[in-house]
Amino acid sequence: MRRTLSSIIAGALIASSLALAATPATAATGRLVSATALHTYATRADVDAALTADQFDPGTDRYGVRTYRLIYRTTDATGRPTTASGLVALPINNRKTLRTVSFGHGTSIYKLDAPSTSDDVFLIGPALTFASAGFAAVAPDYLGLGVGPGPHPWMDVPSETTASLDLLRAARVFAAQQGRQLDREVYASGFSQGASAALGLARALQSGADPWFRAAAVAPISGAYDFRTAEIPALFTPEVHPLLASAYTTYLLAAFDRLHDIYPDPADVFAPPYVNLPALFDGTHPGQEIIPALPPTIDDLLTPAGKALLLHPTGRFAAALAEVDSVCTDWTPRIPVRLYYSPGDEEAVNANTAHCHATLGAPTVNVGVNTTYNGFIHEGSEVLSLPRVTRWFTDLNR
């Protein structure tokens, strides 16, 4: 069952495991702690069946795929040692050296709705697609999701970047245990929240953050790249689905206050009876529990001070939003970049992509609209973009 925010709202509105050899756990970032075999899709037809069952295009499939959950050492959003988990998918073929795709998933509010802990094809479909096309695919759960400890620091680009980079390092060790090697070239992609994570990872790799891996290309899909002047103002308009506006606003304020202390008390920004709503966004409550607790509109959710905080951020909140938006403003890519989007996106509004196009100078790719996928254009954009991104990465890899 699909577990993204919009899919849960849509519903409201209308393996065997094998423990593998692991390196000893230490505080070193990227150190592999454990690996667990998840699923084997023995043939291309098996992958095709899994993808088409959830409307994904199998046209780039070539090989069967094996998937694994890795647990690895990384750092949390304050720089302290912690662990995180992620999915690794390897093609079943004879190639010993594999180029790698890192794919960042979209927003999840429940810990187990993550690539390495879910059978939801919307979450694992990207990794299956890239691996079946011949890449090694890695999909970080991010901090606090999957089997990682603590709450998830939503939209914290620095920790998304370190979690993604450290999973690459752990995956390189794991691949060597399987008699394979990950090439230096990393192709980064991601959807929604993961679009920012992909840009953050590509920026870090281009700057030399790792002595082995380097950025090859980046293809973000339907990201919220301009929170300050595009996404947040749109939350107060009909452009964003009203219940989703309430959900994303609560998640944003709860996560940023947890990390950056942006308001003295929830009662200052959340109107009664929603003062305790942020407590539900700690990763332990499934969406089916959260959605009924949401107000129907953002105006019902916030006090006047809460609305002012969002529309006119200052201090720590403004600095944190600037960090989110920096993925499209503070670097000049020396690698190929394409920005994929669907017109009329009711979650990550199109002004975000227009902003990133203007600041990075990257071309945009309009993939059209698929409203049959759960009734939301936003989710449909991942389904439409994925085969195009896979073909582009494959062409670049020739």
GROMACS .gro file of C-alpha atoms in nm:
model
  398
    1MET     CA    1   0.000   0.000   0.000
    2ARG     CA    2   0.135   0.341  -0.097
    3ARG     CA    3   0.232   0.552   0.204
    4THR     CA    4   0.321   0.898   0.075
    5LEU     CA    5   0.127   1.189   0.223
    6SER     CA    6  -0.081   1.246  -0.087
    7SER     CA    7  -0.156   0.877  -0.133
    8ILE     CA    8  -0.284   0.847   0.224
    9ILE     CA    9  -0.502   1.151   0.170
   10ALA     CA   10  -0.628   1.006  -0.157
   11GLY     CA   11  -0.731   0.694   0.026
   12ALA     CA   12  -0.901   0.897   0.299
   13LEU     CA   13  -1.081   1.099   0.043
   14ILE     CA   14  -1.258   0.871  -0.187
   15ALA     CA   15   1.089  -1.187   0.231
   16SER     CA   16   1.286  -1.373   0.345
   17SER     CA   17   1.592  -1.207   0.508
   18LEU     CA   18   1.949  -1.337   0.511
   19ALA     CA   19   2.212  -1.171   0.731
   20LEU     CA   20   2.535  -1.112   0.540
   21ALA     CA   21   2.888  -1.054   0.659
   22ALA     CA   22   2.932  -0.710   0.811
   23THR     CA   23   3.221  -0.491   0.903
   24PRO     CA   24   3.260  -0.396   1.270
   25ALA     CA   25   3.057  -0.093   1.376
   26THR     CA   26   3.266   0.212   1.454
   27ALA     CA   27   3.207   0.586   1.458
   28ALA     CA   28   3.359   0.618   1.109
   29THR     CA   29   3.112   0.762   0.860
   30GLY     CA   30   3.019   0.532   0.578
   31ARG     CA   31   3.125   0.221   0.770
   32LEU     CA   32   2.905  -0.075   0.688
   33VAL     CA   33   2.740  -0.214   1.001
   34SER     CA   34   2.522  -0.488   0.851
   35ALA     CA   35   2.360  -0.604   0.530
   36THR     CA   36   2.041  -0.803   0.492
   37ALA     CA   37   1.917  -0.964   0.172
   38LEU     CA   38   1.561  -0.859   0.094
   39HIS     CA   39   1.424  -0.973  -0.242
   40THR     CA   40   1.542  -1.149  -0.554
   41TYR     CA   41   1.376  -1.065  -0.883
   42ALA     CA   42   1.542  -1.348  -1.070
   43THR     CA   43   1.464  -1.235  -1.424
   44ARG     CA   44   1.383  -0.922  -1.617
   45ALA     CA   45   1.023  -1.047  -1.634
   46ASP     CA   46   1.007  -1.050  -1.253
   47VAL     CA   47   1.116  -0.686  -1.241
   48ASP     CA   48   0.870  -0.599  -1.517
   49ALA     CA   49   0.586  -0.755  -1.320
   50ALA     CA   50   0.672  -0.566  -1.002
   51LEU     CA   51   0.695  -0.231  -1.180
   52THR     CA   52   0.388  -0.262  -1.400
   53ALA     CA   53   0.179  -0.361  -1.099
   54ASP     CA   54   0.225  -0.001  -0.982
   55GLN     CA   55   0.211   0.177  -1.319
   56PHE     CA   56   0.589   0.212  -1.363
   57ASP     CA   57   0.724   0.180  -1.717
   58PRO     CA   58   0.946  -0.132  -1.750
   59GLY     CA   59   1.084  -0.024  -2.087
   60THR     CA   60   1.442   0.019  -1.962
   61ASP     CA   61   1.455  -0.319  -1.784
   62ARG     CA   62   1.728  -0.559  -1.894
   63TYR     CA   63   1.824  -0.773  -1.592
   64GLY     CA   64   1.692  -0.934  -1.280
   65VAL     CA   65   1.769  -0.755  -0.953
   66ARG     CA   66   1.866  -0.840  -0.595
   67THR     CA   67   1.789  -0.592  -0.316
   68TYR     CA   68   1.950  -0.547   0.025
   69ARG     CA   69   1.911  -0.334   0.334
   70LEU     CA   70   2.233  -0.176   0.456
   71ILE     CA   71   2.282  -0.024   0.799
   72TYR     CA   72   2.579   0.209   0.814
   73ARG     CA   73   2.755   0.470   1.022
   74THR     CA   74   2.690   0.837   0.954
   75THR     CA   75   2.638   1.159   1.148
   76ASP     CA   76   2.315   1.318   1.263
   77ALA     CA   77   2.199   1.669   1.185
   78THR     CA   78   2.411   1.808   1.468
   79GLY     CA   79   2.724   1.618   1.363
   80ARG     CA   80   2.711   1.342   1.625
   81PRO     CA   81   2.772   0.977   1.529
   82THR     CA   82   2.464   0.773   1.449
   83THR     CA   83   2.343   0.502   1.213
   84ALA     CA   84   2.113   0.507   0.913
   85SER     CA   85   1.971   0.256   0.670
   86GLY     CA   86   1.918   0.240   0.297
   87LEU     CA   87   1.834   0.016   0.005
   88VAL     CA   88   2.090  -0.121  -0.238
   89ALA     CA   89   1.981  -0.292  -0.561
   90LEU     CA   90   2.227  -0.478  -0.784
   91PRO     CA   91   2.165  -0.613  -1.133
   92ILE     CA   92   2.190  -0.987  -1.187
   93ASN     CA   93   2.447  -0.988  -1.465
   94ASN     CA   94   2.814  -1.065  -1.520
   95ARG     CA   95   2.948  -0.714  -1.495
   96LYS     CA   96   3.204  -0.674  -1.219
   97THR     CA   97   3.223  -0.293  -1.232
   98LEU     CA   98   2.902  -0.094  -1.200
   99ARG     CA   99   2.826   0.273  -1.225
  100THR     CA  100   2.593   0.394  -0.955
  101VAL     CA  101   2.267   0.585  -0.929
  102SER     CA  102   2.174   0.743  -0.595
  103PHE     CA  103   1.799   0.808  -0.571
  104GLY     CA  104   1.639   1.016  -0.296
  105HIS     CA  105   1.279   0.931  -0.210
  106GLY     CA  106   0.997   1.175  -0.146
  107THR     CA  107   0.846   1.280   0.185
  108SER     CA  108   0.754   1.007   0.434
  109ILE     CA  109   0.605   1.073   0.776
  110TYR     CA  110   0.624   0.718   0.917
  111LYS     CA  111   0.961   0.556   0.985
  112LEU     CA  112   0.894   0.232   0.803
  113ASP     CA  113   0.773   0.404   0.487
  114ALA     CA  114   1.128   0.406   0.353
  115PRO     CA  115   1.297   0.220   0.067
  116SER     CA  116   1.474  -0.042   0.278
  117THR     CA  117   1.176  -0.120   0.503
  118SER     CA  118   0.883  -0.110   0.262
  119ASP     CA  119   0.756  -0.321  -0.026
  120ASP     CA  120   0.575  -0.018  -0.171
  121VAL     CA  121   0.679  -0.003  -0.536
  122PHE     CA  122   0.654   0.376  -0.531
  123LEU     CA  123   0.947   0.371  -0.287
  124ILE     CA  124   1.149   0.082  -0.430
  125GLY     CA  125   1.053   0.118  -0.797
  126PRO     CA  126   1.328   0.371  -0.878
  127ALA     CA  127   1.599   0.142  -0.740
  128LEU     CA  128   1.454  -0.157  -0.928
  129THR     CA  129   1.441   0.045  -1.250
  130PHE     CA  130   1.799   0.170  -1.233
  131ALA     CA  131   1.938  -0.168  -1.125
  132SER     CA  132   1.751  -0.355  -1.397
  133ALA     CA  133   1.901  -0.109  -1.647
  134GLY     CA  134   2.247  -0.218  -1.530
  135PHE     CA  135   2.337   0.033  -1.260
  136ALA     CA  136   2.405  -0.027  -0.893
  137ALA     CA  137   2.120   0.163  -0.727
  138VAL     CA  138   2.138   0.309  -0.377
  139ALA     CA  139   1.839   0.470  -0.207
  140PRO     CA  140   1.899   0.626   0.136
  141ASP     CA  141   1.619   0.611   0.389
  142TYR     CA  142   1.760   0.938   0.537
  143LEU     CA  143   1.814   0.996   0.907
  144GLY     CA  144   1.542   0.871   1.138
  145LEU     CA  145   1.358   0.672   0.870
  146GLY     CA  146   1.388   0.302   0.796
  147VAL     CA  147   1.567   0.153   1.097
  148GLY     CA  148   1.765   0.466   1.181
  149PRO     CA  149   1.718   0.607   1.533
  150GLY     CA  150   1.541   0.927   1.628
  151PRO     CA  151   1.298   1.152   1.444
  152HIS     CA  152   1.360   1.248   1.083
  153PRO     CA  153   1.499   1.601   1.025
  154TRP     CA  154   1.274   1.674   0.728
  155MET     CA  155   1.420   1.889   0.449
  156ASP     CA  156   1.757   1.920   0.623
  157VAL     CA  157   1.978   1.920   0.316
  158PRO     CA  158   2.313   1.883   0.500
  159SER     CA  159   2.207   1.559   0.670
  160GLU     CA  160   2.036   1.433   0.354
  161THR     CA  161   2.369   1.486   0.182
  162THR     CA  162   2.579   1.308   0.444
  163ALA     CA  163   2.330   1.019   0.468
  164SER     CA  164   2.339   0.981   0.090
  165LEU     CA  165   2.717   1.003   0.066
  166ASP     CA  166   2.779   0.765   0.354
  167LEU     CA  167   2.541   0.510   0.200
  168LEU     CA  168   2.749   0.526  -0.117
  169ARG     CA  169   3.059   0.451   0.089
  170ALA     CA  170   2.891   0.159   0.266
  171ALA     CA  171   2.755   0.029  -0.065
  172ARG     CA  172   3.104   0.029  -0.211
  173VAL     CA  173   3.223  -0.196   0.072
  174PHE     CA  174   2.918  -0.419   0.034
  175ALA     CA  175   2.962  -0.449  -0.342
  176ALA     CA  176   3.322  -0.558  -0.289
  177GLN     CA  177   3.195  -0.833  -0.060
  178GLN     CA  178   2.982  -0.948  -0.353
  179GLY     CA  179   3.285  -0.953  -0.583
  180ARG     CA  180   3.187  -0.631  -0.759
  181GLN     CA  181   3.318  -0.277  -0.773
  182LEU     CA  182   3.135   0.054  -0.786
  183ASP     CA  183   3.278   0.287  -1.046
  184ARG     CA  184   3.370   0.640  -0.944
  185GLU     CA  185   3.088   0.793  -1.148
  186VAL     CA  186   2.767   0.864  -0.954
  187TYR     CA  187   2.443   0.966  -1.121
  188ALA     CA  188   2.211   1.140  -0.874
  189SER     CA  189   1.834   1.167  -0.894
  190GLY     CA  190   1.546   1.201  -0.654
  191PHE     CA  191   1.180   1.291  -0.629
  192SER     CA  192   1.019   1.573  -0.430
  193GLN     CA  193   1.218   1.592  -0.105
  194GLY     CA  194   1.469   1.365  -0.275
  195ALA     CA  195   1.517   1.617  -0.556
  196SER     CA  196   1.685   1.853  -0.310
  197ALA     CA  197   1.880   1.561  -0.163
  198ALA     CA  198   2.006   1.469  -0.512
  199LEU     CA  199   2.123   1.823  -0.580
  200GLY     CA  200   2.292   1.837  -0.239
  201LEU     CA  201   2.474   1.511  -0.307
  202ALA     CA  202   2.584   1.618  -0.656
  203ARG     CA  203   2.710   1.949  -0.517
  204ALA     CA  204   2.909   1.769  -0.247
  205LEU     CA  205   3.060   1.518  -0.488
  206GLN     CA  206   3.155   1.792  -0.733
  207SER     CA  207   3.333   1.976  -0.451
  208GLY     CA  208   3.543   1.667  -0.372
  209ALA     CA  209   3.361   1.546  -0.061
  210ASP     CA  210   3.477   1.190  -0.125
  211PRO     CA  211   3.818   1.075  -0.253
  212TRP     CA  212   3.664   0.798  -0.469
  213PHE     CA  213   3.319   0.899  -0.588
  214ARG     CA  214   3.256   1.190  -0.821
  215ALA     CA  215   2.941   1.339  -0.971
  216ALA     CA  216   2.850   1.236  -1.325
  217ALA     CA  217   2.507   1.397  -1.371
  218VAL     CA  218   2.202   1.496  -1.167
  219ALA     CA  219   1.833   1.470  -1.257
  220PRO     CA  220   1.600   1.598  -0.983
  221ILE     CA  221   1.225   1.543  -1.021
  222SER     CA  222   0.953   1.781  -0.896
  223GLY     CA  223   1.148   1.937  -0.612
  224ALA     CA  224   1.065   2.222  -0.374
  225TYR     CA  225   1.382   2.418  -0.447
  226ASP     CA  226   1.256   2.760  -0.341
  227PHE     CA  227   1.078   2.731  -0.008
  228ARG     CA  228   1.115   3.097   0.080
  229THR     CA  229   0.956   3.266  -0.221
  230ALA     CA  230   0.776   2.988  -0.412
  231GLU     CA  231   0.666   2.693  -0.199
  232ILE     CA  232   0.566   2.859   0.130
  233PRO     CA  233   0.358   3.137  -0.031
  234ALA     CA  234   0.185   2.875  -0.247
  235LEU     CA  235   0.074   2.686   0.065
  236PHE     CA  236  -0.170   2.971   0.128
  237THR     CA  237  -0.323   2.949  -0.221
  238PRO     CA  238  -0.543   2.697  -0.405
  239GLU     CA  239  -0.234   2.592  -0.602
  240VAL     CA  240  -0.147   2.344  -0.325
  241HIS     CA  241  -0.400   2.084  -0.214
  242PRO     CA  242  -0.541   2.230   0.114
  243LEU     CA  243  -0.504   1.922   0.329
  244LEU     CA  244  -0.152   1.869   0.197
  245ALA     CA  245  -0.076   2.231   0.279
  246SER     CA  246  -0.172   2.162   0.641
  247ALA     CA  247   0.037   1.846   0.650
  248TYR     CA  248   0.352   1.991   0.495
  249THR     CA  249   0.330   2.307   0.705
  250THR     CA  250   0.307   2.108   1.026
  251TYR     CA  251   0.594   1.881   0.923
  252LEU     CA  252   0.809   2.180   0.827
  253LEU     CA  253   0.750   2.370   1.150
  254ALA     CA  254   0.784   2.063   1.372
  255ALA     CA  255   1.106   1.943   1.209
  256PHE     CA  256   1.269   2.285   1.191
  257ASP     CA  257   1.178   2.371   1.550
  258ARG     CA  258   1.322   2.040   1.668
  259LEU     CA  259   1.650   2.117   1.495
  260HIS     CA  260   1.670   2.498   1.496
  261ASP     CA  261   1.439   2.613   1.782
  262ILE     CA  262   1.234   2.851   1.570
  263TYR     CA  263   0.946   2.923   1.810
  264PRO     CA  264   0.911   2.930   2.193
  265ASP     CA  265   0.604   2.708   2.217
  266PRO     CA  266   0.372   2.527   1.973
  267ALA     CA  267   0.083   2.737   2.106
  268ASP     CA  268   0.252   3.042   1.959
  269VAL     CA  269   0.213   2.917   1.602
  270PHE     CA  270  -0.054   2.643   1.607
  271ALA     CA  271  -0.414   2.739   1.672
  272PRO     CA  272  -0.633   2.539   1.907
  273PRO     CA  273  -0.716   2.252   1.882
  274TYR     CA  274  -0.399   2.177   1.682
  275VAL     CA  275  -0.135   2.273   1.940
  276ASN     CA  276  -0.033   1.911   1.993
  277LEU     CA  277  -0.035   1.821   1.623
  278PRO     CA  278   0.345   1.856   1.578
  279ALA     CA  279   0.401   1.569   1.822
  280LEU     CA  280   0.247   1.331   1.568
  281PHE     CA  281   0.527   1.408   1.321
  282ASP     CA  282   0.796   1.216   1.508
  283GLY     CA  283   0.805   0.915   1.276
  284THR     CA  284   0.616   0.679   1.502
  285HIS     CA  285   0.266   0.764   1.379
  286PRO     CA  286   0.145   0.631   1.043
  287GLY     CA  287  -0.026   0.861   0.801
  288GLN     CA  288  -0.364   0.701   0.861
  289GLU     CA  289  -0.340   0.831   1.217
  290ILE     CA  290  -0.218   1.178   1.122
  291ILE     CA  291  -0.448   1.265   0.833
  292PRO     CA  292  -0.773   1.266   1.038
  293ALA     CA  293  -0.605   1.496   1.291
  294LEU     CA  294  -0.522   1.763   1.031
  295PRO     CA  295  -0.731   2.076   0.980
  296PRO     CA  296  -0.888   2.111   0.636
  297THR     CA  297  -0.693   2.428   0.554
  298ILE     CA  298  -0.374   2.601   0.658
  299ASP     CA  299  -0.577   2.900   0.783
  300ASP     CA  300  -0.739   2.675   1.043
  301LEU     CA  301  -0.395   2.543   1.144
  302LEU     CA  302  -0.203   2.859   1.229
  303THR     CA  303  -0.224   3.154   1.462
  304PRO     CA  304  -0.153   3.498   1.314
  305ALA     CA  305   0.198   3.469   1.456
  306GLY     CA  306   0.241   3.129   1.290
  307LYS     CA  307   0.136   3.267   0.955
  308ALA     CA  308   0.374   3.561   0.996
  309LEU     CA  309   0.658   3.323   1.085
  310LEU     CA  310   0.608   3.135   0.759
  311LEU     CA  311   0.556   3.431   0.529
  312HIS     CA  312   0.817   3.659   0.687
  313PRO     CA  313   1.084   3.430   0.836
  314THR     CA  314   1.367   3.579   1.034
  315GLY     CA  315   1.664   3.461   1.239
  316ARG     CA  316   1.727   3.089   1.265
  317PHE     CA  317   1.423   2.999   1.057
  318ALA     CA  318   1.528   3.224   0.771
  319ALA     CA  319   1.880   3.080   0.782
  320ALA     CA  320   1.746   2.724   0.777
  321LEU     CA  321   1.523   2.799   0.477
  322ALA     CA  322   1.818   2.958   0.298
  323GLU     CA  323   2.006   2.630   0.349
  324VAL     CA  324   1.721   2.437   0.187
  325ASP     CA  325   1.709   2.675  -0.107
  326SER     CA  326   2.087   2.676  -0.152
  327VAL     CA  327   2.077   2.358  -0.364
  328CYS     CA  328   1.989   2.580  -0.661
  329THR     CA  329   2.169   2.900  -0.570
  330ASP     CA  330   2.518   2.854  -0.427
  331TRP     CA  331   2.701   2.637  -0.678
  332THR     CA  332   2.772   2.617  -1.049
  333PRO     CA  333   2.735   2.262  -1.180
  334ARG     CA  334   3.015   2.135  -1.401
  335ILE     CA  335   2.811   1.824  -1.477
  336PRO     CA  336   2.497   1.768  -1.687
  337VAL     CA  337   2.176   1.871  -1.507
  338ARG     CA  338   1.814   1.825  -1.610
  339LEU     CA  339   1.512   1.936  -1.405
  340TYR     CA  340   1.209   1.710  -1.456
  341TYR     CA  341   0.857   1.828  -1.371
  342SER     CA  342   0.486   1.797  -1.447
  343PRO     CA  343   0.279   2.112  -1.510
  344GLY     CA  344   0.013   2.185  -1.250
  345ASP     CA  345   0.195   2.008  -0.966
  346GLU     CA  346  -0.027   2.051  -0.659
  347GLU     CA  347   0.250   1.988  -0.405
  348ALA     CA  348   0.588   2.111  -0.530
  349VAL     CA  349   0.452   2.400  -0.735
  350ASN     CA  350   0.611   2.466  -1.072
  351ALA     CA  351   0.758   2.799  -0.957
  352ASN     CA  352   1.019   2.588  -0.776
  353THR     CA  353   1.147   2.438  -1.100
  354ALA     CA  354   1.134   2.776  -1.275
  355HIS     CA  355   1.347   2.921  -0.995
  356CYS     CA  356   1.606   2.642  -1.016
  357HIS     CA  357   1.615   2.673  -1.395
  358ALA     CA  358   1.685   3.044  -1.363
  359THR     CA  359   1.953   3.016  -1.096
  360LEU     CA  360   2.137   2.704  -1.216
  361GLY     CA  361   2.078   2.758  -1.585
  362ALA     CA  362   1.975   2.393  -1.613
  363PRO     CA  363   1.728   2.279  -1.879
  364THR     CA  364   1.383   2.165  -1.776
  365VAL     CA  365   1.200   1.856  -1.900
  366ASN     CA  366   0.820   1.868  -1.904
  367VAL     CA  367   0.712   1.503  -1.869
  368GLY     CA  368   0.341   1.573  -1.904
  369VAL     CA  369   0.070   1.487  -1.656
  370ASN     CA  370  -0.039   1.157  -1.507
  371THR     CA  371  -0.340   1.203  -1.281
  372THR     CA  372  -0.431   0.835  -1.279
  373TYR     CA  373  -0.157   0.760  -1.027
  374ASN     CA  374  -0.342   0.810  -0.701
  375GLY     CA  375  -0.516   1.115  -0.837
  376PHE     CA  376  -0.219   1.347  -0.783
  377ILE     CA  377  -0.005   1.510  -1.050
  378HIS     CA  378   0.291   1.527  -0.812
  379GLU     CA  379   0.322   1.152  -0.759
  380GLY     CA  380   0.249   1.089  -1.124
  381SER     CA  381   0.553   1.298  -1.215
  382GLU     CA  382   0.784   1.039  -1.060
  383VAL     CA  383   0.623   0.762  -1.263
  384LEU     CA  384   0.653   0.965  -1.584
  385SER     CA  385   1.006   1.091  -1.519
  386LEU     CA  386   1.175   0.772  -1.408
  387PRO     CA  387   1.213   0.598  -1.748
  388ARG     CA  388   1.331   0.924  -1.906
  389VAL     CA  389   1.594   0.976  -1.637
  390THR     CA  390   1.707   0.614  -1.672
  391ARG     CA  391   1.747   0.648  -2.048
  392TRP     CA  392   1.934   0.974  -2.009
  393PHE     CA  393   2.177   0.826  -1.754
  394THR     CA  394   2.222   0.522  -1.978
  395ASP     CA  395   2.301   0.740  -2.279
  396LEU     CA  396   2.552   0.942  -2.075
  397ASN     CA  397   2.708   0.615  -1.961
  398ARG     CA  398   2.778   0.487  -2.314
   0.00000   0.00000   0.00000
